[in-house]
Amino acid sequence: LDTIACNIDYGMPTTANNTNTTSPYINVSITASDIRLENISIALYNLTPSNNEINNSVRTATNFSINWTLAEGNYEFNATCFDTFEQRNSTVTRRSAIDFTAPSINFTIFSTETENITNNFISVNFTSNETFSIRYLNISLYNASGQFSIVRCNERLCFINFTDMQDNNYTANGTVADNHNNINRSQSRTFTLDSTIPNVIFQDTETTDAGNQTFTHINVTAVANDVHFNNLTINFYYSNGSFLNST
């Protein structure tokens, strides 16, 4: 007569319950006891995309250890002991998520692309292809003095429009992390923000405005002032407005 089911429990080393790991391994160690123990079975289930049993290993011993090498995914495992009277007992089911790939992060549509900008805003839009949960996605903006602003999102898409910006040189990039602490960083984009019209003036010369001259030449001296100066063009016109030439 035997009315008592076998005892079974996890031993060391066994992967803890509800673990998020960057390792491709799940370890299970089982100890069972019964005077009429028949065997121990350890079952592994892949929850991605459905709850499918992908391995069931059986051993006729009181101790049973197994180490699986697995692909990325969500897994569950448990163990069951049987005695010769077909009585059974099972461990609680444990879950482990494996993710050893860093999430991608890229600039996407609606992000400012040009390096030289004449408005006073910068638009930055990032997306990540992370299969598992995003821990955070940060957008960072730097100016010549260092980090100017940082925005944190908790999802795969993150858009920010930095407005009322002062003329300066800026650099934007993104950082993404998943719940397994896999981290990746985007490329950086550099912008030169210049919304100020350059200043240009005439300097004193012998040629004056609306002056009548007795010589056959015109002297013009112009001075331009701008942080991002590129070139200065002087245009000449006849008094009737028609174009003569430019320098």
PDB file of C-alpha atoms in Angstrom:
ATOM      1  CA  LEU A   1       0.000   0.000   0.000  1.00  0.00           C
ATOM      2  CA  ASP A   2       1.375   3.420  -1.060  1.00  0.00           C
ATOM      3  CA  THR A   3      -0.856   6.504  -0.926  1.00  0.00           C
ATOM      4  CA  ILE A   4       1.877   9.143  -0.777  1.00  0.00           C
ATOM      5  CA  ALA A   5       3.186  10.743  -3.961  1.00  0.00           C
ATOM      6  CA  CYS A   6       6.888  11.328  -4.445  1.00  0.00           C
ATOM      7  CA  ASN A   7       8.585  14.521  -3.248  1.00  0.00           C
ATOM      8  CA  ILE A   8      10.217  16.771  -5.851  1.00  0.00           C
ATOM      9  CA  ASP A   9      11.893  20.145  -5.762  1.00  0.00           C
ATOM     10  CA  TYR A  10      14.400  22.343  -7.563  1.00  0.00           C
ATOM     11  CA  GLY A  11      18.033  22.232  -6.514  1.00  0.00           C
ATOM     12  CA  MET A  12      21.113  24.254  -7.367  1.00  0.00           C
ATOM     13  CA  PRO A  13      21.923  25.429  -9.925  1.00  0.00           C
ATOM     14  CA  THR A  14      18.481  26.131 -11.383  1.00  0.00           C
ATOM     15  CA  THR A  15      17.502  29.253 -13.323  1.00  0.00           C
ATOM     16  CA  ALA A  16      15.370  31.463 -11.088  1.00  0.00           C
ATOM     17  CA  ASN A  17      11.738  32.239 -11.868  1.00  0.00           C
ATOM     18  CA  ASN A  18      10.832  35.279 -13.999  1.00  0.00           C
ATOM     19  CA  THR A  19      14.402  35.937 -15.079  1.00  0.00           C
ATOM     20  CA  ASN A  20      15.402  38.215 -17.947  1.00  0.00           C
ATOM     21  CA  THR A  21      18.751  37.032 -19.177  1.00  0.00           C
ATOM     22  CA  THR A  22      21.225  37.775 -21.964  1.00  0.00           C
ATOM     23  CA  SER A  23      22.613  34.236 -21.655  1.00  0.00           C
ATOM     24  CA  PRO A  24      21.317  31.518 -24.020  1.00  0.00           C
ATOM     25  CA  TYR A  25      21.257  28.916 -21.231  1.00  0.00           C
ATOM     26  CA  ILE A  26      18.561  27.558 -18.913  1.00  0.00           C
ATOM     27  CA  ASN A  27      19.796  25.282 -16.124  1.00  0.00           C
ATOM     28  CA  VAL A  28      17.533  22.898 -14.237  1.00  0.00           C
ATOM     29  CA  SER A  29      18.522  20.668 -11.327  1.00  0.00           C
ATOM     30  CA  ILE A  30      15.907  18.389  -9.729  1.00  0.00           C
ATOM     31  CA  THR A  31      15.884  16.202  -6.630  1.00  0.00           C
ATOM     32  CA  ALA A  32      13.118  13.659  -5.989  1.00  0.00           C
ATOM     33  CA  SER A  33      12.565  11.092  -3.246  1.00  0.00           C
ATOM     34  CA  ASP A  34      10.273   8.093  -2.855  1.00  0.00           C
ATOM     35  CA  ILE A  35      10.901   4.470  -1.848  1.00  0.00           C
ATOM     36  CA  ARG A  36       9.252   3.427  -5.099  1.00  0.00           C
ATOM     37  CA  LEU A  37      10.496   6.254  -7.367  1.00  0.00           C
ATOM     38  CA  GLU A  38      10.196   5.323 -11.029  1.00  0.00           C
ATOM     39  CA  ASN A  39      11.513   8.365 -12.910  1.00  0.00           C
ATOM     40  CA  ILE A  40      11.809  12.160 -13.182  1.00  0.00           C
ATOM     41  CA  SER A  41      10.801  14.107 -16.278  1.00  0.00           C
ATOM     42  CA  ILE A  42      11.795  17.727 -17.037  1.00  0.00           C
ATOM     43  CA  ALA A  43       9.701  19.596 -19.611  1.00  0.00           C
ATOM     44  CA  LEU A  44      10.594  22.774 -21.509  1.00  0.00           C
ATOM     45  CA  TYR A  45       8.019  24.976 -23.284  1.00  0.00           C
ATOM     46  CA  ASN A  46       8.559  27.756 -25.807  1.00  0.00           C
ATOM     47  CA  LEU A  47       6.032  30.548 -25.305  1.00  0.00           C
ATOM     48  CA  THR A  48       7.149  32.353 -28.486  1.00  0.00           C
ATOM     49  CA  PRO A  49       4.818  32.386 -30.338  1.00  0.00           C
ATOM     50  CA  SER A  50       2.744  29.707 -28.560  1.00  0.00           C
ATOM     51  CA  ASN A  51       3.030  27.377 -25.586  1.00  0.00           C
ATOM     52  CA  ASN A  52       4.699  24.418 -27.312  1.00  0.00           C
ATOM     53  CA  GLU A  53       6.599  21.686 -25.498  1.00  0.00           C
ATOM     54  CA  ILE A  54       9.988  21.530 -27.201  1.00  0.00           C
ATOM     55  CA  ASN A  55      11.792  19.100 -24.887  1.00  0.00           C
ATOM     56  CA  ASN A  56      10.879  16.424 -22.355  1.00  0.00           C
ATOM     57  CA  SER A  57      13.747  14.518 -20.795  1.00  0.00           C
ATOM     58  CA  VAL A  58      13.314  11.507 -18.487  1.00  0.00           C
ATOM     59  CA  ARG A  59      15.739   9.898 -16.040  1.00  0.00           C
ATOM     60  CA  THR A  60      15.359   6.980 -13.599  1.00  0.00           C
ATOM     61  CA  ALA A  61      17.345   8.537 -10.755  1.00  0.00           C
ATOM     62  CA  THR A  62      16.723  10.650  -7.682  1.00  0.00           C
ATOM     63  CA  ASN A  63      18.783  13.539  -9.082  1.00  0.00           C
ATOM     64  CA  PHE A  64      18.448  14.981 -12.555  1.00  0.00           C
ATOM     65  CA  SER A  65      20.234  18.007 -14.044  1.00  0.00           C
ATOM     66  CA  ILE A  66      19.961  19.440 -17.544  1.00  0.00           C
ATOM     67  CA  ASN A  67      21.340  22.473 -19.356  1.00  0.00           C
ATOM     68  CA  TRP A  68      19.598  23.762 -22.475  1.00  0.00           C
ATOM     69  CA  THR A  69      21.228  26.079 -25.034  1.00  0.00           C
ATOM     70  CA  LEU A  70      18.394  28.076 -26.587  1.00  0.00           C
ATOM     71  CA  ALA A  71      17.539  30.797 -29.063  1.00  0.00           C
ATOM     72  CA  GLU A  72      15.958  34.083 -27.998  1.00  0.00           C
ATOM     73  CA  GLY A  73      12.424  33.674 -26.688  1.00  0.00           C
ATOM     74  CA  ASN A  74      10.171  33.215 -23.673  1.00  0.00           C
ATOM     75  CA  TYR A  75      10.365  29.818 -22.001  1.00  0.00           C
ATOM     76  CA  GLU A  76       8.732  27.851 -19.179  1.00  0.00           C
ATOM     77  CA  PHE A  77       9.947  24.676 -17.496  1.00  0.00           C
ATOM     78  CA  ASN A  78       8.865  22.289 -14.749  1.00  0.00           C
ATOM     79  CA  ALA A  79       9.559  18.778 -13.530  1.00  0.00           C
ATOM     80  CA  THR A  80       7.416  15.802 -12.529  1.00  0.00           C
ATOM     81  CA  CYS A  81       8.251  12.668 -10.554  1.00  0.00           C
ATOM     82  CA  PHE A  82       6.424   9.331 -10.847  1.00  0.00           C
ATOM     83  CA  ASP A  83       6.400   6.326  -8.554  1.00  0.00           C
ATOM     84  CA  THR A  84       5.655   2.737  -9.476  1.00  0.00           C
ATOM     85  CA  PHE A  85       2.027   3.198  -8.391  1.00  0.00           C
ATOM     86  CA  GLU A  86       1.684   5.910 -11.106  1.00  0.00           C
ATOM     87  CA  GLN A  87       1.359   8.591  -8.452  1.00  0.00           C
ATOM     88  CA  ARG A  88       2.971  11.850  -9.435  1.00  0.00           C
ATOM     89  CA  ASN A  89       4.030  15.230  -8.108  1.00  0.00           C
ATOM     90  CA  SER A  90       5.255  18.326  -9.930  1.00  0.00           C
ATOM     91  CA  THR A  91       7.308  21.413  -9.216  1.00  0.00           C
ATOM     92  CA  VAL A  92       5.948  24.903  -9.727  1.00  0.00           C
ATOM     93  CA  THR A  93       6.488  26.169 -13.269  1.00  0.00           C
ATOM     94  CA  ARG A  94       9.252  28.702 -13.782  1.00  0.00           C
ATOM     95  CA  ARG A  95       9.575  31.237 -16.569  1.00  0.00           C
ATOM     96  CA  SER A  96      12.676  32.704 -18.194  1.00  0.00           C
ATOM     97  CA  ALA A  97      13.075  35.186 -21.066  1.00  0.00           C
ATOM     98  CA  ILE A  98      16.232  35.064 -23.201  1.00  0.00           C
ATOM     99  CA  ASP A  99      17.290  38.113 -25.193  1.00  0.00           C
ATOM    100  CA  PHE A 100      20.960  38.599 -26.069  1.00  0.00           C
ATOM    101  CA  THR A 101      20.553  40.969 -29.042  1.00  0.00           C
ATOM    102  CA  ALA A 102      20.778  44.709 -28.545  1.00  0.00           C
ATOM    103  CA  PRO A 103      17.722  46.558 -29.925  1.00  0.00           C
ATOM    104  CA  SER A 104      18.204  48.611 -33.078  1.00  0.00           C
ATOM    105  CA  ILE A 105      17.647  52.361 -33.138  1.00  0.00           C
ATOM    106  CA  ASN A 106      17.430  54.559 -36.218  1.00  0.00           C
ATOM    107  CA  PHE A 107      16.413  58.030 -37.314  1.00  0.00           C
ATOM    108  CA  THR A 108      13.127  57.855 -39.207  1.00  0.00           C
ATOM    109  CA  ILE A 109      10.825  60.060 -41.260  1.00  0.00           C
ATOM    110  CA  PHE A 110      10.111  63.571 -39.933  1.00  0.00           C
ATOM    111  CA  SER A 111      13.629  63.842 -38.501  1.00  0.00           C
ATOM    112  CA  THR A 112      15.581  66.929 -39.545  1.00  0.00           C
ATOM    113  CA  GLU A 113      18.087  65.811 -42.190  1.00  0.00           C
ATOM    114  CA  THR A 114      19.852  68.956 -43.458  1.00  0.00           C
ATOM    115  CA  GLU A 115      23.031  70.041 -41.689  1.00  0.00           C
ATOM    116  CA  ASN A 116      22.435  73.769 -42.141  1.00  0.00           C
ATOM    117  CA  ILE A 117      19.098  75.031 -40.848  1.00  0.00           C
ATOM    118  CA  THR A 118      17.612  78.507 -41.143  1.00  0.00           C
ATOM    119  CA  ASN A 119      14.639  77.931 -38.833  1.00  0.00           C
ATOM    120  CA  ASN A 120      14.614  77.792 -35.016  1.00  0.00           C
ATOM    121  CA  PHE A 121      13.598  74.146 -34.422  1.00  0.00           C
ATOM    122  CA  ILE A 122      15.042  70.637 -34.768  1.00  0.00           C
ATOM    123  CA  SER A 123      12.802  67.569 -35.197  1.00  0.00           C
ATOM    124  CA  VAL A 124      14.087  64.165 -34.080  1.00  0.00           C
ATOM    125  CA  ASN A 125      12.219  60.881 -34.569  1.00  0.00           C
ATOM    126  CA  PHE A 126      13.605  57.471 -33.557  1.00  0.00           C
ATOM    127  CA  THR A 127      12.264  53.942 -33.856  1.00  0.00           C
ATOM    128  CA  SER A 128      13.483  50.595 -32.538  1.00  0.00           C
ATOM    129  CA  ASN A 129      12.714  47.058 -33.722  1.00  0.00           C
ATOM    130  CA  GLU A 130      12.883  45.572 -30.204  1.00  0.00           C
ATOM    131  CA  THR A 131      10.874  42.328 -29.997  1.00  0.00           C
ATOM    132  CA  PHE A 132      10.685  42.341 -26.212  1.00  0.00           C
ATOM    133  CA  SER A 133       9.784  45.264 -23.958  1.00  0.00           C
ATOM    134  CA  ILE A 134      11.592  48.580 -24.236  1.00  0.00           C
ATOM    135  CA  ARG A 135      13.098  49.704 -20.954  1.00  0.00           C
ATOM    136  CA  TYR A 136      13.735  53.214 -22.289  1.00  0.00           C
ATOM    137  CA  LEU A 137      14.525  55.146 -25.463  1.00  0.00           C
ATOM    138  CA  ASN A 138      16.379  58.414 -24.891  1.00  0.00           C
ATOM    139  CA  ILE A 139      16.837  61.289 -27.324  1.00  0.00           C
ATOM    140  CA  SER A 140      19.808  63.501 -26.449  1.00  0.00           C
ATOM    141  CA  LEU A 141      20.630  66.904 -27.902  1.00  0.00           C
ATOM    142  CA  TYR A 142      24.010  68.565 -27.384  1.00  0.00           C
ATOM    143  CA  ASN A 143      25.339  72.032 -28.110  1.00  0.00           C
ATOM    144  CA  ALA A 144      28.900  73.375 -27.878  1.00  0.00           C
ATOM    145  CA  SER A 145      28.653  73.450 -24.067  1.00  0.00           C
ATOM    146  CA  GLY A 146      27.575  69.813 -23.654  1.00  0.00           C
ATOM    147  CA  GLN A 147      24.246  68.040 -23.203  1.00  0.00           C
ATOM    148  CA  PHE A 148      21.500  70.535 -23.945  1.00  0.00           C
ATOM    149  CA  SER A 149      18.396  68.382 -23.497  1.00  0.00           C
ATOM    150  CA  ILE A 150      17.353  64.767 -22.975  1.00  0.00           C
ATOM    151  CA  VAL A 151      13.919  63.217 -23.565  1.00  0.00           C
ATOM    152  CA  ARG A 152      12.959  59.723 -22.338  1.00  0.00           C
ATOM    153  CA  CYS A 153      10.321  57.552 -24.008  1.00  0.00           C
ATOM    154  CA  ASN A 154       9.103  54.154 -22.843  1.00  0.00           C
ATOM    155  CA  GLU A 155       8.071  52.761 -26.210  1.00  0.00           C
ATOM    156  CA  ARG A 156       9.514  51.791 -29.583  1.00  0.00           C
ATOM    157  CA  LEU A 157       8.699  55.128 -31.258  1.00  0.00           C
ATOM    158  CA  CYS A 158       9.920  58.449 -29.909  1.00  0.00           C
ATOM    159  CA  PHE A 159       9.427  61.874 -31.512  1.00  0.00           C
ATOM    160  CA  ILE A 160      10.436  65.275 -30.177  1.00  0.00           C
ATOM    161  CA  ASN A 161      10.428  68.722 -31.740  1.00  0.00           C
ATOM    162  CA  PHE A 162      12.975  71.022 -30.085  1.00  0.00           C
ATOM    163  CA  THR A 163      11.621  74.551 -30.576  1.00  0.00           C
ATOM    164  CA  ASP A 164      12.708  78.148 -29.876  1.00  0.00           C
ATOM    165  CA  MET A 165      16.316  77.163 -30.423  1.00  0.00           C
ATOM    166  CA  GLN A 166      19.138  79.697 -30.378  1.00  0.00           C
ATOM    167  CA  ASP A 167      21.655  79.866 -33.213  1.00  0.00           C
ATOM    168  CA  ASN A 168      24.332  77.290 -32.448  1.00  0.00           C
ATOM    169  CA  ASN A 169      25.847  73.973 -33.462  1.00  0.00           C
ATOM    170  CA  TYR A 170      23.857  70.954 -32.221  1.00  0.00           C
ATOM    171  CA  THR A 171      24.283  67.181 -32.240  1.00  0.00           C
ATOM    172  CA  ALA A 172      21.418  64.692 -31.760  1.00  0.00           C
ATOM    173  CA  ASN A 173      21.539  60.953 -31.079  1.00  0.00           C
ATOM    174  CA  GLY A 174      19.484  58.234 -29.410  1.00  0.00           C
ATOM    175  CA  THR A 175      20.039  55.433 -26.892  1.00  0.00           C
ATOM    176  CA  VAL A 176      17.758  52.433 -26.426  1.00  0.00           C
ATOM    177  CA  ALA A 177      17.725  49.698 -23.777  1.00  0.00           C
ATOM    178  CA  ASP A 178      15.481  46.661 -23.390  1.00  0.00           C
ATOM    179  CA  ASN A 179      14.388  44.897 -20.218  1.00  0.00           C
ATOM    180  CA  HIS A 180      17.428  42.619 -20.456  1.00  0.00           C
ATOM    181  CA  ASN A 181      19.680  45.706 -20.311  1.00  0.00           C
ATOM    182  CA  ASN A 182      20.879  45.253 -23.887  1.00  0.00           C
ATOM    183  CA  ILE A 183      21.857  48.783 -24.957  1.00  0.00           C
ATOM    184  CA  ASN A 184      22.418  50.312 -28.382  1.00  0.00           C
ATOM    185  CA  ARG A 185      23.146  53.827 -29.625  1.00  0.00           C
ATOM    186  CA  SER A 186      22.244  55.481 -32.882  1.00  0.00           C
ATOM    187  CA  GLN A 187      24.493  57.402 -35.211  1.00  0.00           C
ATOM    188  CA  SER A 188      24.750  61.117 -34.482  1.00  0.00           C
ATOM    189  CA  ARG A 189      23.470  63.961 -36.629  1.00  0.00           C
ATOM    190  CA  THR A 190      25.028  67.413 -36.440  1.00  0.00           C
ATOM    191  CA  PHE A 191      23.089  70.580 -37.231  1.00  0.00           C
ATOM    192  CA  THR A 192      24.107  74.193 -37.615  1.00  0.00           C
ATOM    193  CA  LEU A 193      21.192  76.414 -36.666  1.00  0.00           C
ATOM    194  CA  ASP A 194      21.362  79.916 -38.143  1.00  0.00           C
ATOM    195  CA  SER A 195      18.130  81.906 -38.315  1.00  0.00           C
ATOM    196  CA  THR A 196      19.852  85.328 -38.275  1.00  0.00           C
ATOM    197  CA  ILE A 197      20.066  87.275 -41.551  1.00  0.00           C
ATOM    198  CA  PRO A 198      23.647  88.401 -42.225  1.00  0.00           C
ATOM    199  CA  ASN A 199      24.416  92.096 -41.843  1.00  0.00           C
ATOM    200  CA  VAL A 200      25.952  94.048 -44.764  1.00  0.00           C
ATOM    201  CA  ILE A 201      26.810  97.752 -44.978  1.00  0.00           C
ATOM    202  CA  PHE A 202      28.599 100.122 -47.332  1.00  0.00           C
ATOM    203  CA  GLN A 203      31.763 101.740 -46.067  1.00  0.00           C
ATOM    204  CA  ASP A 204      32.643 105.363 -46.849  1.00  0.00           C
ATOM    205  CA  THR A 205      33.889 105.690 -50.409  1.00  0.00           C
ATOM    206  CA  GLU A 206      34.223 108.445 -52.933  1.00  0.00           C
ATOM    207  CA  THR A 207      31.046 107.163 -54.593  1.00  0.00           C
ATOM    208  CA  THR A 208      27.963 108.349 -52.727  1.00  0.00           C
ATOM    209  CA  ASP A 209      24.293 107.464 -52.932  1.00  0.00           C
ATOM    210  CA  ALA A 210      22.558 109.228 -55.870  1.00  0.00           C
ATOM    211  CA  GLY A 211      25.761 111.147 -56.531  1.00  0.00           C
ATOM    212  CA  ASN A 212      26.768 112.705 -59.854  1.00  0.00           C
ATOM    213  CA  GLN A 213      30.349 111.800 -60.720  1.00  0.00           C
ATOM    214  CA  THR A 214      32.816 113.338 -63.201  1.00  0.00           C
ATOM    215  CA  PHE A 215      34.966 110.194 -63.451  1.00  0.00           C
ATOM    216  CA  THR A 216      34.388 106.949 -65.322  1.00  0.00           C
ATOM    217  CA  HIS A 217      34.632 104.499 -62.438  1.00  0.00           C
ATOM    218  CA  ILE A 218      32.604 103.583 -59.360  1.00  0.00           C
ATOM    219  CA  ASN A 219      34.245 102.492 -56.118  1.00  0.00           C
ATOM    220  CA  VAL A 220      32.144 100.310 -53.815  1.00  0.00           C
ATOM    221  CA  THR A 221      33.265  98.840 -50.494  1.00  0.00           C
ATOM    222  CA  ALA A 222      30.837  96.593 -48.633  1.00  0.00           C
ATOM    223  CA  VAL A 223      31.384  94.824 -45.324  1.00  0.00           C
ATOM    224  CA  ALA A 224      29.392  91.750 -44.243  1.00  0.00           C
ATOM    225  CA  ASN A 225      29.101  90.375 -40.725  1.00  0.00           C
ATOM    226  CA  ASP A 226      27.850  86.840 -39.981  1.00  0.00           C
ATOM    227  CA  VAL A 227      29.019  83.943 -37.848  1.00  0.00           C
ATOM    228  CA  HIS A 228      28.636  81.556 -40.785  1.00  0.00           C
ATOM    229  CA  PHE A 229      29.777  83.913 -43.553  1.00  0.00           C
ATOM    230  CA  ASN A 230      29.971  82.285 -46.984  1.00  0.00           C
ATOM    231  CA  ASN A 231      30.326  85.003 -49.631  1.00  0.00           C
ATOM    232  CA  LEU A 232      29.466  88.634 -50.477  1.00  0.00           C
ATOM    233  CA  THR A 233      28.123  89.675 -53.879  1.00  0.00           C
ATOM    234  CA  ILE A 234      27.996  93.258 -55.171  1.00  0.00           C
ATOM    235  CA  ASN A 235      25.496  93.838 -58.007  1.00  0.00           C
ATOM    236  CA  PHE A 236      25.604  96.756 -60.426  1.00  0.00           C
ATOM    237  CA  TYR A 237      22.494  98.163 -62.167  1.00  0.00           C
ATOM    238  CA  TYR A 238      21.784 100.981 -64.593  1.00  0.00           C
ATOM    239  CA  SER A 239      19.645 103.813 -63.318  1.00  0.00           C
ATOM    240  CA  ASN A 240      16.655 102.319 -65.142  1.00  0.00           C
ATOM    241  CA  GLY A 241      16.980  99.120 -63.033  1.00  0.00           C
ATOM    242  CA  SER A 242      18.432  96.854 -65.672  1.00  0.00           C
ATOM    243  CA  PHE A 243      21.286  94.611 -64.550  1.00  0.00           C
ATOM    244  CA  LEU A 244      24.892  95.466 -65.489  1.00  0.00           C
ATOM    245  CA  ASN A 245      27.125  92.907 -63.721  1.00  0.00           C
ATOM    246  CA  SER A 246      28.064  91.477 -60.349  1.00  0.00           C
ATOM    247  CA  THR A 247      31.202  90.730 -58.395  1.00  0.00           C
TER     248      THR A 247
END
